Coordinates of C-alpha atoms and ligand atoms in Angstrom, one line a residue:
A1 CA 1.5 -31.4 23.0
A2 CA 1.5 -31.4 19.3
P3 CA 2.0 -28.0 17.8
A4 CA -1.2 -26.3 16.6
P5 CA -1.7 -26.6 12.9
P6 CA -1.1 -23.4 11.0
V7 CA -4.0 -21.1 10.4
T8 CA -4.5 -18.9 7.3
S9 CA -6.4 -15.6 7.9
S10 CA -7.8 -13.7 5.0
R11 CA -7.3 -9.9 5.3
K12 CA -8.5 -7.2 3.0
L13 CA -5.8 -4.7 2.0
V14 CA -6.5 -1.6 -0.1
L15 CA -4.1 0.8 -1.9
L16 CA -4.9 4.5 -1.9
G17 CA -3.1 7.5 -3.3
E18 CA -2.9 9.9 -6.2
S19 CA -3.0 8.5 -9.7
A20 CA 0.3 7.4 -11.1
V21 CA 2.2 7.1 -7.8
G22 CA 2.6 3.4 -8.5
K23 CA -0.2 1.6 -6.6
S24 CA -0.7 -1.1 -9.3
S25 CA 3.0 -1.4 -9.9
L26 CA 3.5 -2.2 -6.2
V27 CA 0.8 -4.9 -6.2
L28 CA 2.3 -6.4 -9.4
Q29 CA 5.8 -6.4 -7.8
F30 CA 4.6 -7.9 -4.6
V31 CA 2.3 -10.6 -6.1
K32 CA 4.1 -11.5 -9.3
G33 CA 7.7 -10.1 -8.9
Q34 CA 7.2 -8.1 -12.1
F35 CA 7.6 -4.5 -13.2
D36 CA 6.5 -3.0 -16.5
D37 CA 7.6 0.5 -17.5
Y38 CA 4.9 0.8 -20.2
R39 CA 2.0 -0.9 -18.6
E40 CA -1.4 0.5 -19.3
S41 CA -2.9 2.0 -16.2
T42 CA -5.1 -0.3 -14.3
I43 CA -8.4 -0.9 -16.1
G44 CA -10.8 -3.1 -14.2
A45 CA -8.2 -5.2 -12.4
A46 CA -10.4 -6.8 -9.7
F47 CA -8.3 -8.2 -6.9
L48 CA -5.2 -10.3 -6.4
T49 CA -4.2 -12.4 -3.4
Q50 CA -0.9 -13.1 -1.9
T51 CA -0.2 -15.3 1.2
V52 CA 2.5 -14.3 3.6
P53 CA 4.0 -16.5 6.4
V54 CA 4.1 -14.7 9.8
E55 CA 6.3 -15.2 12.9
S56 CA 3.6 -17.2 14.8
G57 CA 3.8 -20.0 12.1
N58 CA 0.5 -18.9 10.7
F59 CA -0.3 -17.2 7.4
V60 CA -2.0 -14.0 6.3
K61 CA -3.7 -14.2 3.0
F62 CA -4.0 -10.6 1.6
E63 CA -6.9 -9.9 -0.6
I64 CA -5.5 -6.9 -2.4
W65 CA -7.9 -4.4 -3.9
D66 CA -6.7 -2.0 -6.5
T67 CA -8.7 1.1 -7.2
A68 CA -8.8 0.3 -11.0
G69 CA -7.8 3.9 -11.6
Q70 CA -11.1 5.2 -10.4
E71 CA -9.5 7.9 -8.3
R72 CA -8.7 9.6 -11.6
Y73 CA -12.3 10.1 -12.6
K74 CA -14.3 10.3 -9.4
S75 CA -14.0 9.9 -5.7
L76 CA -13.7 6.4 -4.4
A77 CA -16.7 5.0 -2.7
P78 CA -16.1 4.6 1.0
M79 CA -17.2 1.0 0.8
Y80 CA -13.9 0.4 -1.0
Y81 CA -11.9 1.0 2.2
R82 CA -14.5 0.9 5.0
S83 CA -14.1 -2.9 5.5
A84 CA -10.3 -3.0 5.0
H85 CA -8.0 -4.5 7.6
A86 CA -5.0 -2.7 6.1
A87 CA -4.3 0.3 3.8
V88 CA -1.2 1.2 2.0
V89 CA -1.3 5.0 1.3
V90 CA 1.1 5.6 -1.5
Y91 CA 2.9 8.8 -2.6
D92 CA 5.7 9.3 -5.0
I93 CA 9.0 10.6 -3.5
T94 CA 9.5 12.8 -6.6
S95 CA 6.2 14.6 -6.0
A96 CA 5.4 16.8 -3.0
A97 CA 1.8 17.1 -4.3
S98 CA 1.4 13.4 -4.0
L99 CA 2.3 13.5 -0.3
L100 CA -0.4 16.1 0.2
K101 CA -2.9 13.8 -1.5
A102 CA -1.6 11.0 0.8
R103 CA -2.3 13.2 3.8
A104 CA -5.8 13.7 2.6
W105 CA -6.4 10.0 2.2
I106 CA -5.1 9.4 5.8
S107 CA -7.6 11.9 7.2
E108 CA -10.3 10.2 5.2
L109 CA -9.4 6.8 6.6
Q110 CA -9.3 8.3 10.1
R111 CA -12.9 9.5 9.5
Q112 CA -14.3 6.5 7.7
A113 CA -12.4 3.3 8.2
D114 CA -12.5 0.9 11.1
P115 CA -10.3 2.3 14.0
S116 CA -8.3 -0.9 14.1
I117 CA -7.2 -0.6 10.4
V118 CA -3.4 -0.9 10.0
V119 CA -2.2 2.0 7.8
C120 CA 1.2 2.2 6.1
L121 CA 2.5 5.4 4.5
A122 CA 4.6 4.3 1.5
G123 CA 7.0 6.5 -0.5
N124 CA 7.4 4.8 -3.9
K125 CA 9.9 5.4 -6.7
L126 CA 12.8 5.3 -4.4
D127 CA 15.0 4.3 -7.4
L128 CA 14.6 7.9 -8.7
A129 CA 16.2 9.4 -5.5
D130 CA 19.7 8.7 -7.0
A131 CA 18.8 10.7 -10.1
G132 CA 18.3 13.8 -7.9
Q133 CA 14.5 13.8 -8.4
R134 CA 13.5 13.5 -4.8
Q135 CA 11.0 16.2 -3.5
V136 CA 10.0 14.5 -0.3
S137 CA 12.7 13.8 2.3
T138 CA 12.7 10.6 4.3
D139 CA 12.7 12.7 7.5
E140 CA 9.6 14.7 6.6
A141 CA 7.6 11.7 5.7
Q142 CA 8.8 9.6 8.7
K143 CA 8.0 12.5 11.1
F144 CA 4.4 12.8 9.6
A145 CA 3.9 9.0 9.9
D146 CA 5.1 9.0 13.6
E147 CA 2.8 11.9 14.4
E148 CA -0.2 10.0 13.0
G149 CA 0.8 6.6 14.4
L150 CA 1.3 5.0 10.9
M151 CA 3.8 2.5 9.7
F152 CA 6.2 4.0 7.1
A153 CA 8.3 2.6 4.3
E154 CA 10.2 3.9 1.3
V155 CA 10.0 1.4 -1.6
S156 CA 10.6 1.0 -5.3
A157 CA 8.1 -1.1 -7.4
K158 CA 10.7 -0.9 -10.1
T159 CA 13.7 -2.4 -8.3
A160 CA 11.6 -4.2 -5.7
Q161 CA 13.5 -2.5 -2.9
G162 CA 11.6 -2.6 0.3
V163 CA 8.4 -4.0 -1.2
E164 CA 8.3 -7.5 0.3
D165 CA 9.6 -6.2 3.6
M166 CA 6.8 -3.6 3.8
F167 CA 4.0 -6.2 3.1
K168 CA 5.6 -8.6 5.6
R169 CA 5.7 -5.9 8.3
I170 CA 2.0 -5.2 7.6
A171 CA 1.2 -8.9 7.8
E172 CA 2.8 -9.2 11.2
R173 CA 0.4 -6.5 12.5
M174 CA -2.7 -8.4 11.3
P175 CA -4.7 -10.2 14.0
V176 CA -4.9 -13.9 13.0
D177 CA -7.8 -16.3 13.6
T178 CA -7.1 -19.0 16.1
Ligands
GDP1 P1 -1.1 3.9 -10.2 O1 -1.9 4.8 -11.1 O2 -0.9 4.6 -8.8 O3 -1.6 2.5 -10.1 O4 0.4 3.9 -10.8 P2 1.0 2.8 -11.8 O5 1.3 1.6 -11.1 O6 0.1 2.7 -13.0 O7 2.3 3.5 -12.2 C1 2.4 4.8 -12.8 C2 3.7 5.0 -13.6 O8 4.8 5.1 -12.7 C3 4.0 3.9 -14.6 O9 4.6 4.4 -15.7 C4 5.0 3.0 -13.8 O10 5.8 2.3 -14.7 C5 5.7 4.1 -13.0 N1 6.3 3.5 -11.7 C6 5.6 2.8 -10.8 N2 6.4 2.5 -9.8 C7 7.6 3.0 -10.0 C8 8.9 3.0 -9.4 O11 9.0 2.4 -8.3 N3 9.9 3.6 -10.0 C9 9.8 4.2 -11.2 N4 10.9 4.8 -11.7 N5 8.6 4.2 -11.8 C10 7.5 3.6 -11.3

């Protein structure tokens, strides 16, 4: 029989985490392959899309929602993540406080999001580990992710290390339409 034609499934992905951990930078690196040291913090960026081929021969089209920096001023409306298929909860490996904030976001998702949501804990700014600035060990974060049944990645939006691989792994976990 002729192979089934490829199917593209749209999936909503949100980024959560403390302000300045690099959420917007991760999106920019993933979607445009760019990094900007002096970029103004997100103001009103709506959403971006990126399509990823998956093993089955199909495609996952991520609709990526950035918080537009709202977490800085007020709490995010649950509607932002309630209908999400995937969430990347970002912390900064040079900030132990940002991991605490990530833990709080994960509890929030466990309370409010769809139980089938795929969650990835992402330790960003991996490029700063070599400069001796690391405050969160890989082991500590991996152990937490394992306990909570989350995916885990350490990444750098600056050097692009691990970024594509992380989104690709998330895409592989997305159910696709048939
Ligand atoms: P957001 O508030 O979580 O969206 O964070 P931004 O994407 O605005 O990034 C906050 C700051 O961290 C900016 O100055 C970025 O240039 C910087 N930044 C983001 N990702 C990285 C990274 O992987 N490595 C380094 N060294 N800096 C980063």
